[in-house]
XYZ file of C-alpha atoms in Angstrom:
671
model
C 111.152 7.378 33.315
C 107.919 8.488 35.082
C 104.730 6.426 34.731
C 101.498 8.332 34.017
C 97.895 7.183 34.489
C 95.238 8.337 31.997
C 91.484 7.949 32.606
C 88.385 8.535 30.463
C 84.696 8.114 31.313
C 82.695 7.368 28.160
C 79.055 6.520 27.543
C 79.651 2.745 27.578
C 83.176 2.169 28.896
C 85.551 3.808 31.325
C 89.137 3.434 30.090
C 92.497 3.532 31.849
C 96.024 3.532 30.412
C 99.516 3.361 31.870
C 101.722 5.678 29.859
C 105.485 6.143 29.650
C 106.425 9.440 27.905
C 109.410 7.702 26.284
C 107.864 4.316 25.418
C 104.195 5.219 24.948
C 101.300 3.042 26.111
C 102.353 0.314 28.552
C 98.950 -1.209 29.398
C 95.230 -0.558 28.981
C 92.053 -1.625 30.777
C 88.310 -1.108 30.407
C 85.359 -1.229 32.763
C 81.694 -0.597 32.054
C 80.745 2.995 32.911
C 78.463 3.159 35.948
C 76.365 6.270 35.396
C 74.724 6.091 38.800
C 78.199 6.342 40.385
C 81.096 7.098 38.016
C 83.632 6.172 40.702
C 82.683 2.485 40.413
C 83.577 2.304 36.731
C 86.742 4.287 37.350
C 87.771 1.899 40.124
C 87.252 -1.102 37.850
C 89.397 0.407 35.086
C 92.103 1.516 37.531
C 92.242 -1.878 39.221
C 92.562 -3.535 35.833
C 95.410 -1.397 34.542
C 97.424 -1.173 37.762
C 97.905 -4.940 37.642
C 100.260 -4.306 34.709
C 102.663 -1.889 36.349
C 106.263 -2.693 35.341
C 108.173 -4.987 37.663
C 109.422 -3.158 40.712
C 107.134 -0.144 40.181
C 104.464 0.548 42.791
C 101.225 2.501 42.327
C 102.546 5.157 44.714
C 105.302 5.925 42.169
C 102.838 7.108 39.475
C 103.890 10.665 38.658
C 100.702 12.097 37.093
C 97.003 11.226 36.804
C 94.853 12.933 34.189
C 91.275 12.326 33.079
C 88.858 13.397 30.400
C 85.194 13.401 31.316
C 81.822 13.846 29.649
C 80.302 15.023 32.937
C 80.042 18.733 32.085
C 78.872 18.139 28.514
C 76.229 15.611 29.539
C 74.986 17.769 32.410
C 74.368 20.686 30.035
C 72.825 18.504 27.319
C 70.529 16.766 29.812
C 69.757 20.034 31.675
C 71.015 18.594 34.940
C 72.580 21.208 37.158
C 72.619 22.536 40.684
C 70.411 25.524 41.614
C 72.256 28.853 41.413
C 71.694 32.569 41.909
C 72.755 34.765 38.980
C 73.616 38.385 39.822
C 73.626 40.727 36.815
C 75.345 44.103 37.302
C 74.173 46.918 35.036
C 72.185 44.637 32.721
C 68.830 45.524 31.184
C 66.044 43.043 32.011
C 65.688 42.371 28.264
C 69.065 40.603 28.384
C 67.233 37.522 29.668
C 65.603 37.151 26.261
C 68.961 36.925 24.466
C 71.385 33.990 24.097
C 68.760 31.628 25.538
C 69.536 32.926 29.028
C 65.972 32.778 30.351
C 65.411 29.221 29.126
C 68.769 28.065 30.490
C 68.089 29.462 33.963
C 64.571 28.073 34.317
C 63.336 28.849 37.823
C 66.728 29.858 39.268
C 66.731 33.376 40.755
C 68.161 36.278 38.735
C 69.001 39.529 40.532
C 69.382 42.773 38.550
C 71.628 45.263 40.310
C 72.621 48.821 39.408
C 76.266 49.050 38.396
C 78.386 47.895 35.488
C 80.665 49.783 33.147
C 80.838 51.471 29.761
C 82.858 50.228 26.752
C 85.607 52.609 27.852
C 85.849 50.871 31.227
C 84.410 53.857 33.064
C 81.653 53.218 35.607
C 78.162 53.541 34.101
C 76.516 53.584 37.547
C 77.669 53.073 41.150
C 77.342 49.511 42.436
C 74.194 49.058 44.556
C 75.924 47.312 47.439
C 72.828 47.010 49.634
C 70.785 45.202 46.967
C 73.681 42.799 46.468
C 73.909 42.131 50.198
C 70.162 41.411 50.487
C 70.285 39.050 47.499
C 73.179 37.075 48.965
C 71.544 36.695 52.381
C 68.154 35.774 50.868
C 69.295 33.177 48.353
C 72.412 31.618 49.909
C 70.426 28.986 51.889
C 68.585 27.847 48.712
C 71.339 27.640 46.096
C 74.512 25.642 45.565
C 76.559 28.428 43.950
C 76.561 32.061 42.810
C 77.302 33.488 39.356
C 78.190 37.136 38.665
C 78.216 38.931 35.326
C 78.831 42.667 35.067
C 78.102 44.810 32.028
C 81.414 45.343 30.189
C 83.237 43.579 33.018
C 85.863 42.445 30.488
C 86.776 46.142 30.178
C 86.699 46.718 33.948
C 86.010 43.864 36.417
C 85.920 46.067 39.529
C 82.232 45.532 40.314
C 82.403 41.755 39.761
C 85.406 41.558 42.079
C 83.587 43.587 44.757
C 80.484 41.361 44.634
C 82.626 38.209 44.672
C 84.332 39.428 47.832
C 80.955 40.086 49.499
C 79.737 36.565 48.664
C 82.903 35.051 50.109
C 82.515 37.101 53.292
C 78.833 36.237 53.788
C 78.711 32.591 52.605
C 80.825 29.525 51.956
C 79.212 28.945 48.528
C 81.303 28.759 45.323
C 81.223 31.880 43.156
C 82.142 32.503 39.510
C 82.755 35.832 37.732
C 82.299 36.431 34.019
C 85.684 38.115 33.521
C 87.391 34.979 34.865
C 86.018 32.855 32.014
C 86.372 35.038 28.935
C 87.853 38.322 27.692
C 85.336 38.653 24.830
C 82.441 41.063 24.506
C 78.803 39.823 24.378
C 77.185 40.360 27.744
C 74.240 37.895 27.425
C 76.475 35.010 26.283
C 78.963 35.817 29.032
C 76.114 35.682 31.569
C 74.987 32.334 30.119
C 78.506 30.914 30.353
C 79.029 32.023 33.943
C 75.626 30.604 34.934
C 76.374 27.211 33.345
C 79.761 27.197 35.071
C 78.259 27.807 38.502
C 75.714 25.018 37.962
C 78.437 22.501 37.145
C 80.646 23.122 40.180
C 78.870 20.732 42.611
C 78.820 17.878 40.068
C 82.487 18.136 39.157
C 83.311 18.417 42.853
C 81.616 15.058 43.403
C 83.564 13.377 40.585
C 86.962 14.824 41.535
C 86.486 13.952 45.198
C 85.576 10.395 44.194
C 88.667 10.048 41.990
C 90.860 11.644 44.643
C 89.538 9.121 47.145
C 90.352 6.219 44.800
C 93.885 7.541 44.324
C 94.357 7.979 48.070
C 93.201 4.401 48.686
C 95.951 3.199 46.340
C 98.608 5.475 47.822
C 98.881 7.586 44.658
C 99.846 11.146 45.568
C 100.446 12.382 42.009
C 98.849 15.591 40.696
C 95.336 15.062 39.274
C 94.655 16.905 36.006
C 91.487 17.318 33.906
C 91.308 17.792 30.121
C 89.835 21.105 28.951
C 87.652 21.472 25.888
C 90.628 22.718 23.853
C 92.681 19.603 24.626
C 95.014 21.200 27.168
C 95.157 20.234 30.841
C 94.274 21.987 34.084
C 94.853 21.032 37.697
C 91.866 19.583 39.544
C 91.530 22.688 41.720
C 91.275 24.933 38.655
C 88.725 22.541 37.135
C 86.647 22.803 40.303
C 86.375 26.579 39.948
C 85.945 26.605 36.148
C 84.190 23.314 35.283
C 82.556 24.826 32.184
C 86.004 24.739 30.565
C 85.781 20.937 30.583
C 82.855 20.809 28.142
C 83.824 18.704 25.112
C 86.673 17.307 27.227
C 86.152 13.841 25.703
C 86.380 14.855 22.016
C 89.344 17.107 22.809
C 91.195 14.270 24.528
C 90.458 11.958 21.613
C 92.074 14.438 19.209
C 95.198 14.746 21.354
C 95.317 10.968 21.709
C 94.841 10.455 17.967
C 97.704 12.837 17.240
C 100.012 11.027 19.648
C 99.068 7.508 18.560
C 99.023 8.128 14.793
C 101.772 10.741 14.458
C 99.591 12.492 11.848
C 99.454 16.301 11.702
C 96.771 17.115 9.102
C 93.892 14.656 9.265
C 90.200 14.282 9.928
C 89.610 12.337 13.138
C 86.451 10.285 13.645
C 85.881 9.033 17.192
C 83.140 6.403 17.300
C 82.037 5.403 20.764
C 79.006 3.666 22.142
C 76.750 6.732 21.975
C 78.088 9.170 19.377
C 80.480 9.755 16.534
C 82.574 12.906 17.096
C 84.382 14.309 14.063
C 87.027 17.042 14.215
C 90.171 18.228 12.456
C 93.870 18.249 13.239
C 95.862 20.943 11.437
C 99.604 21.146 11.918
C 99.247 18.698 14.788
C 96.827 20.869 16.782
C 93.064 20.542 17.232
C 91.061 23.086 15.239
C 89.137 25.197 17.766
C 85.759 26.883 17.547
C 86.758 30.492 18.205
C 83.122 31.558 18.481
C 82.596 29.303 21.491
C 81.512 25.722 21.980
C 77.863 24.859 21.334
C 76.549 22.275 23.789
C 72.942 21.275 24.317
C 71.802 24.118 22.058
C 73.599 26.788 24.140
C 76.449 28.731 22.534
C 78.947 29.348 25.315
C 82.025 31.575 25.319
C 84.353 28.663 26.002
C 86.973 28.017 23.332
C 86.859 24.295 22.599
C 87.489 21.906 19.748
C 85.372 22.484 16.643
C 83.658 19.119 16.870
C 80.671 17.803 14.940
C 78.745 15.282 17.036
C 76.246 12.780 15.661
C 74.082 10.211 17.441
C 75.718 7.207 15.816
C 77.661 4.668 17.867
C 78.046 1.002 18.612
C 75.108 1.140 21.036
C 72.781 3.226 18.845
C 69.276 1.890 18.428
C 68.475 -0.080 15.272
C 64.964 0.948 14.245
C 62.481 1.238 11.403
C 61.164 4.760 10.923
C 57.844 5.447 9.181
C 59.451 8.219 7.121
C 63.104 7.190 6.685
C 62.728 3.429 6.830
C 65.572 1.310 8.221
C 68.146 3.349 10.177
C 70.513 3.450 13.144
C 70.339 6.024 15.973
C 70.349 8.676 17.221
C 69.220 7.278 20.594
C 71.558 5.117 22.641
C 70.127 1.897 24.070
C 71.638 -0.996 26.011
C 72.644 -3.734 23.540
C 70.741 -6.967 24.108
C 74.040 -8.846 24.228
C 75.205 -6.573 27.072
C 71.854 -6.732 28.883
C 71.967 -10.529 29.036
C 75.639 -10.423 29.993
C 74.728 -8.286 33.009
C 71.308 -9.877 33.692
C 71.492 -13.537 32.514
C 67.807 -14.199 33.336
C 66.782 -11.837 30.524
C 68.032 -14.422 28.038
C 65.199 -16.718 29.154
C 62.729 -13.911 28.441
C 64.129 -13.505 24.933
C 63.890 -17.255 24.319
C 60.257 -17.255 25.472
C 59.405 -14.358 23.167
C 61.035 -16.158 20.241
C 59.084 -19.349 20.962
C 55.741 -17.556 21.278
C 53.385 -17.282 18.297
C 51.262 -14.622 19.995
C 50.982 -11.135 18.575
C 53.303 -9.148 20.812
C 54.326 -5.493 20.779
C 57.845 -4.494 21.715
C 59.464 -7.892 21.098
C 63.135 -7.868 22.067
C 62.927 -4.590 24.015
C 63.382 -3.910 27.734
C 63.499 -0.961 30.137
C 65.776 -0.525 33.136
C 66.832 2.172 35.537
C 69.954 4.090 34.565
C 70.652 6.235 37.622
C 68.992 7.340 40.884
C 66.248 9.964 40.971
C 67.650 13.487 40.758
C 64.691 15.196 42.463
C 63.239 12.559 44.763
C 59.938 10.770 44.201
C 58.030 14.068 44.428
C 59.520 15.034 41.069
C 57.542 12.292 39.290
C 53.921 12.258 38.194
C 51.766 9.390 39.447
C 52.114 7.569 36.130
C 55.878 8.061 36.016
C 56.172 6.850 39.619
C 54.337 3.613 38.734
C 56.733 2.948 35.850
C 59.729 3.818 38.044
C 58.567 1.480 40.820
C 58.024 -1.338 38.314
C 61.731 -1.168 37.431
C 62.944 -1.384 41.050
C 64.194 -4.972 40.760
C 65.915 -4.744 37.379
C 65.065 -4.844 33.665
C 61.458 -5.401 32.597
C 60.291 -6.411 29.083
C 58.407 -3.556 27.429
C 55.729 -6.092 26.506
C 55.015 -6.464 30.250
C 55.381 -2.764 31.071
C 53.629 -0.710 28.382
C 49.899 -1.503 28.383
C 48.585 1.818 27.040
C 49.675 4.965 25.179
C 49.682 6.796 28.528
C 52.148 4.314 30.025
C 54.307 4.733 26.935
C 54.323 8.519 27.446
C 55.308 8.153 31.108
C 58.156 5.826 30.142
C 59.317 8.205 27.397
C 59.503 11.066 29.909
C 61.693 9.000 32.230
C 63.923 8.106 29.276
C 64.161 11.773 28.235
C 65.315 12.684 31.741
C 68.033 10.044 31.606
C 66.544 8.129 34.551
C 65.562 5.083 32.489
C 67.176 3.535 29.424
C 65.744 1.155 26.826
C 67.484 -2.045 25.743
C 67.190 -3.223 22.161
C 69.038 -4.255 19.011
C 72.216 -2.290 18.209
C 75.247 -2.423 15.877
C 77.152 -4.029 18.772
C 74.628 -6.875 18.648
C 75.055 -7.162 14.878
C 78.816 -7.461 15.399
C 78.198 -10.302 17.875
C 75.930 -12.082 15.378
C 78.621 -11.841 12.690
C 81.409 -12.935 15.018
C 83.205 -9.581 14.884
C 82.709 -9.002 18.602
C 82.635 -11.583 21.388
C 82.827 -9.825 24.746
C 79.112 -10.093 25.695
C 76.291 -12.623 25.032
C 76.127 -13.709 21.373
C 72.983 -15.840 21.767
C 71.039 -12.824 23.037
C 72.143 -10.843 19.988
C 71.090 -13.642 17.628
C 67.642 -13.970 19.232
C 67.264 -10.171 19.224
C 67.937 -10.109 15.480
C 65.321 -12.793 14.834
C 62.758 -10.944 16.968
C 63.471 -7.690 15.114
C 62.439 -9.381 11.846
C 58.925 -9.850 13.258
C 58.328 -6.134 13.594
C 55.807 -4.275 11.453
C 57.129 -2.971 8.131
C 57.474 0.807 7.816
C 58.953 3.225 5.316
C 59.228 0.681 2.532
C 61.720 -1.479 4.430
C 61.700 -5.129 3.412
C 62.993 -7.479 6.143
C 65.884 -9.690 5.048
C 65.729 -13.471 5.126
C 67.269 -14.145 8.537
C 69.199 -12.741 11.474
C 72.574 -13.041 9.753
C 71.310 -11.031 6.783
C 69.832 -8.448 9.147
C 73.180 -8.096 10.923
C 74.904 -7.477 7.589
C 72.261 -4.868 6.765
C 72.907 -3.128 10.100
C 76.640 -2.965 9.342
C 75.906 -1.583 5.857
C 73.632 1.069 7.372
C 76.336 2.119 9.860
C 78.832 2.395 6.984
C 76.468 4.585 4.945
C 75.442 6.815 7.847
C 79.068 7.211 8.961
C 80.082 8.202 5.448
C 77.237 10.716 5.432
C 78.301 12.412 8.661
C 81.976 12.529 7.629
C 81.101 14.169 4.298
C 78.647 16.443 6.117
C 81.461 17.590 8.407
C 83.860 18.081 5.484
C 81.350 20.177 3.521
C 80.536 22.249 6.597
C 84.244 22.913 7.222
C 85.139 23.647 3.589
C 82.066 25.420 2.239
C 79.925 26.189 5.268
C 77.151 23.973 3.881
C 75.411 22.157 6.708
C 73.587 18.859 6.140
C 70.040 20.296 6.431
C 70.849 22.650 3.526
C 72.042 20.017 1.065
C 68.699 19.750 -0.658
C 67.488 16.762 -2.656
C 70.337 16.993 -5.174
C 73.022 17.104 -2.483
C 71.571 14.116 -0.661
C 71.272 12.174 -3.935
C 74.906 12.837 -4.879
C 76.185 11.815 -1.442
C 74.000 8.694 -1.422
C 75.270 7.702 -4.853
C 78.893 8.321 -3.922
C 78.576 6.092 -0.839
C 76.560 3.409 -2.626
C 79.327 0.810 -3.092
C 79.073 0.773 -6.900
C 75.268 0.819 -7.008
C 75.303 3.640 -9.598
C 77.748 1.906 -11.965
C 75.056 1.303 -14.613
C 73.536 4.779 -14.360
C 73.833 7.724 -16.725
C 76.259 9.523 -14.426
C 78.954 8.393 -12.049
C 79.322 10.177 -8.697
C 82.534 9.992 -6.703
C 83.220 12.296 -3.756
C 86.726 11.992 -2.317
C 87.939 12.978 1.128
C 91.339 14.579 0.534
C 92.541 14.370 4.132
C 93.540 11.006 5.621
C 90.963 9.624 8.042
C 92.100 8.608 11.524
C 89.500 6.352 13.164
C 89.499 5.810 16.917
C 87.103 4.252 19.386
C 86.199 0.675 20.273
C 83.795 -0.079 17.343
C 85.851 1.316 14.424
C 87.489 -1.979 13.497
C 84.099 -3.318 12.387
C 83.225 -0.501 10.005
C 85.929 1.956 9.012
C 87.881 -0.043 6.420
C 84.771 -0.006 4.232
C 83.935 3.602 5.144
C 87.393 4.817 4.072
C 87.140 2.784 0.866
C 83.895 4.518 -0.096
C 85.335 7.914 0.832
C 88.348 7.096 -1.371
C 90.802 8.112 1.307
C 93.627 6.709 3.404
C 92.584 5.091 6.683
C 94.674 5.125 9.849
C 93.544 3.055 12.848
C 96.424 3.570 15.287
C 97.469 1.127 18.000
C 95.314 1.454 21.128
C 92.648 3.287 19.105
C 90.029 2.010 21.544
C 91.530 4.012 24.439
C 92.575 7.152 22.560
C 90.769 9.471 24.977
C 92.638 8.088 27.976
C 95.922 8.443 26.072
C 95.023 12.036 25.189
C 94.369 12.763 28.848
C 98.061 12.238 29.679
C 99.663 13.194 26.350
C 98.432 16.797 26.423
C 100.114 19.875 27.834
C 99.006 22.922 29.818
C 98.077 26.088 27.948
C 96.777 29.368 29.361
C 96.096 32.491 27.283
C 95.596 36.038 28.556
C 94.418 38.905 26.357
C 94.735 42.584 27.324
C 92.720 45.068 25.265
C 93.944 48.604 24.541
C 91.349 51.229 23.559
C 91.421 54.983 22.892
C 88.591 56.561 24.921
C 89.740 60.067 23.966
C 92.216 61.333 21.407
C 95.795 60.679 22.511
C 94.880 58.475 25.493
C 95.567 54.716 25.232
C 93.756 52.729 27.908
C 94.824 49.221 28.944
C 91.987 47.072 30.300
C 93.700 44.886 32.884
C 92.496 41.893 34.924
C 92.222 44.148 37.980
C 91.412 47.575 36.556
C 92.511 50.292 34.098
C 95.737 52.154 33.314
C 96.092 55.012 30.796
C 99.091 55.968 28.631
C 99.819 58.766 26.173
C 101.917 56.510 23.906
C 100.558 53.376 22.181
C 103.856 51.472 22.237
C 104.287 52.167 25.944
C 100.752 50.888 26.545
C 101.439 47.760 24.434
C 104.699 47.014 26.282
C 102.957 47.379 29.625
C 100.035 45.200 28.475
C 102.453 42.519 27.245
C 104.210 42.438 30.606
C 100.959 42.184 32.546
C 99.610 39.497 30.193
C 102.803 37.426 30.489
C 102.779 37.655 34.283
C 99.084 36.697 34.438
C 99.399 33.855 31.883
C 102.447 32.474 33.682
C 100.641 32.549 37.017
C 97.598 30.811 35.517
C 99.773 28.135 33.879
C 101.595 27.513 37.148
C 98.279 27.327 39.009
C 97.050 24.869 36.366
C 100.037 22.648 37.170
C 102.641 23.531 34.516
C 106.415 23.329 34.812
C 109.131 24.738 32.497
C 106.734 27.382 31.161
C 107.325 28.982 27.759
C 105.564 32.017 26.275
C 104.200 33.070 22.902
C 103.336 36.745 22.229
C 100.798 38.134 19.757
C 99.496 41.595 18.969
C 96.671 42.620 16.623
C 95.903 46.326 16.014
C 92.569 47.486 14.573
C 93.071 50.678 12.576
C 90.446 52.435 10.460
C 91.838 54.074 7.342
C 89.817 57.036 6.058
C 89.752 58.296 2.460
C 92.879 60.338 1.962
C 95.055 57.996 3.999
C 94.277 59.231 7.514
C 94.534 56.324 10.002
C 92.463 56.179 13.197
C 93.392 53.747 15.970
C 90.414 51.698 17.196
C 91.841 49.074 19.571
C 94.629 46.565 20.053
C 94.597 43.019 21.387
C 97.814 41.985 23.170
C 97.818 38.225 23.836
C 100.310 36.033 25.660
C 100.065 32.238 25.705
C 101.898 30.298 28.415
C 102.438 26.601 27.856
C 104.311 23.725 29.482
C 104.085 20.095 30.501
C 102.426 19.172 33.805
C 104.708 19.099 36.815
C 105.216 15.482 37.847
C 105.307 13.997 41.314
C 108.798 13.020 42.364
C 109.273 9.246 42.406
């Protein structure tokens, strides 16, 4: 049987698995994620897992490599992207004020050009070719990619195709068209999606080239696939042209992996990593998708992806005392003290000195360190930020030695917000070390960090426990409560459309009481909320918390084998899926117009138009699936007619959507 290699880059760890389609997971390995150069963490995980190849099997015989990545999601969330030029055909300038387009583009150039089409697919104005040509020549030297969005291009892409051809003739820069990414109406959101896609191309190119280089070094010539946001796979070359489709790749892969590892079809899946908890649903064995488009970093795209609810709660979330909410965990990720001293052993001496000191000291048990190289060069920093950045040149620095004034604190906070610097402090991972539930980093650092935390000022009515052990137990209890909250919040949002901010005081009280581990037993009322779906828990930290979480949610818990590498398993367990939709409209009575990927075609009979549309959609979907790397392709056909029925029974045809889905397993390299 073929051997497959699955990879996943997470916030804390990069995972690798060897996978046999008949036997399942053969071996797993982890390496710390290196955000300044993802290839380093990937190499560590690959080296670790390839040591466990079956006897007689060489790395060159691996038949498929597939990876899930948070690169696209994180780049959008952190507003890190390459400079682009957006060309809008037939748009009104007011379109920039909709869908957050103006804010998303920032200072990137936007060119408004005459052209575009009407809802019927007819041309609303001739394309201003000369303006397009001048824009390309002017901006090509200053941008990394071009994005094109034409008004009603999903009804007729002719102008987008013409501009794309001009860009390819005049430059060597990547170019993305709106009609290539979605078939849905909503011009401003389509423009936003195509702009985000163009920005991501250079970053995904860097990652894929790095992984390709690692594979070449090991003699692996297998196809390289990337997980899309809906859980299906695409070939690396397709991912390079449409990187926006990889947003929410990590949560999607975790769902596919959870399905494969647990065998469950109808469950709620909670994926707890180092940074976040991602919660989503499996129905009939398939991830539930957000048909309205994935929301990432506050931007609602037109990319169909898993309907995931993400919360800043993970093993590396910051333990803190808030003036309003008191003792809590998250949402910010920090470096656990146990990990910091594992990587930088000299920091343990600093912690010991702080513990031994009787001096009044701010920021006990907290450090700052660089997370990745500057993204803009030193000129992108203010003088104050540059001083803080330079102070961190040789490694971690205690905040007590770094922050001498409110101004310095503000400069540090700005560097943290940009993702250039990260804080180290007490986390649930440290609490697990203190309690002996985790032992892979430095336990002494975690124990000292807990004792130092107890010396902090008291806020929000929080009363410090007696010692570090008691504090660690309190941290675990807080993670259990907050996890229960976010799971119930997701369930209520899915079932009743009630989001957490709209619970009100009564809703919060009822949830708190239900999760209170019997604290309301002597009260006048008893509150018990039950999660009816089984709960599948995956991710490295879940073993420390989820037995108690499931107990308080009164539901069945499933922690499948290899739950800590579910994303990497999902990367190779998924299949390839491509969907093409052809719309049929009636621009005039008796004329049925098919809006095709390359133009228009009219018919006088609806069934003839539908048959033609189905054939075109199947051909296009099959070609896309093959390009994405599929073999043994199968097809599923759908048709949905919109008909308006007037009083008296008269029926008026509005439009029809003819959809064809092509699906298959990735083609494997021959061993």
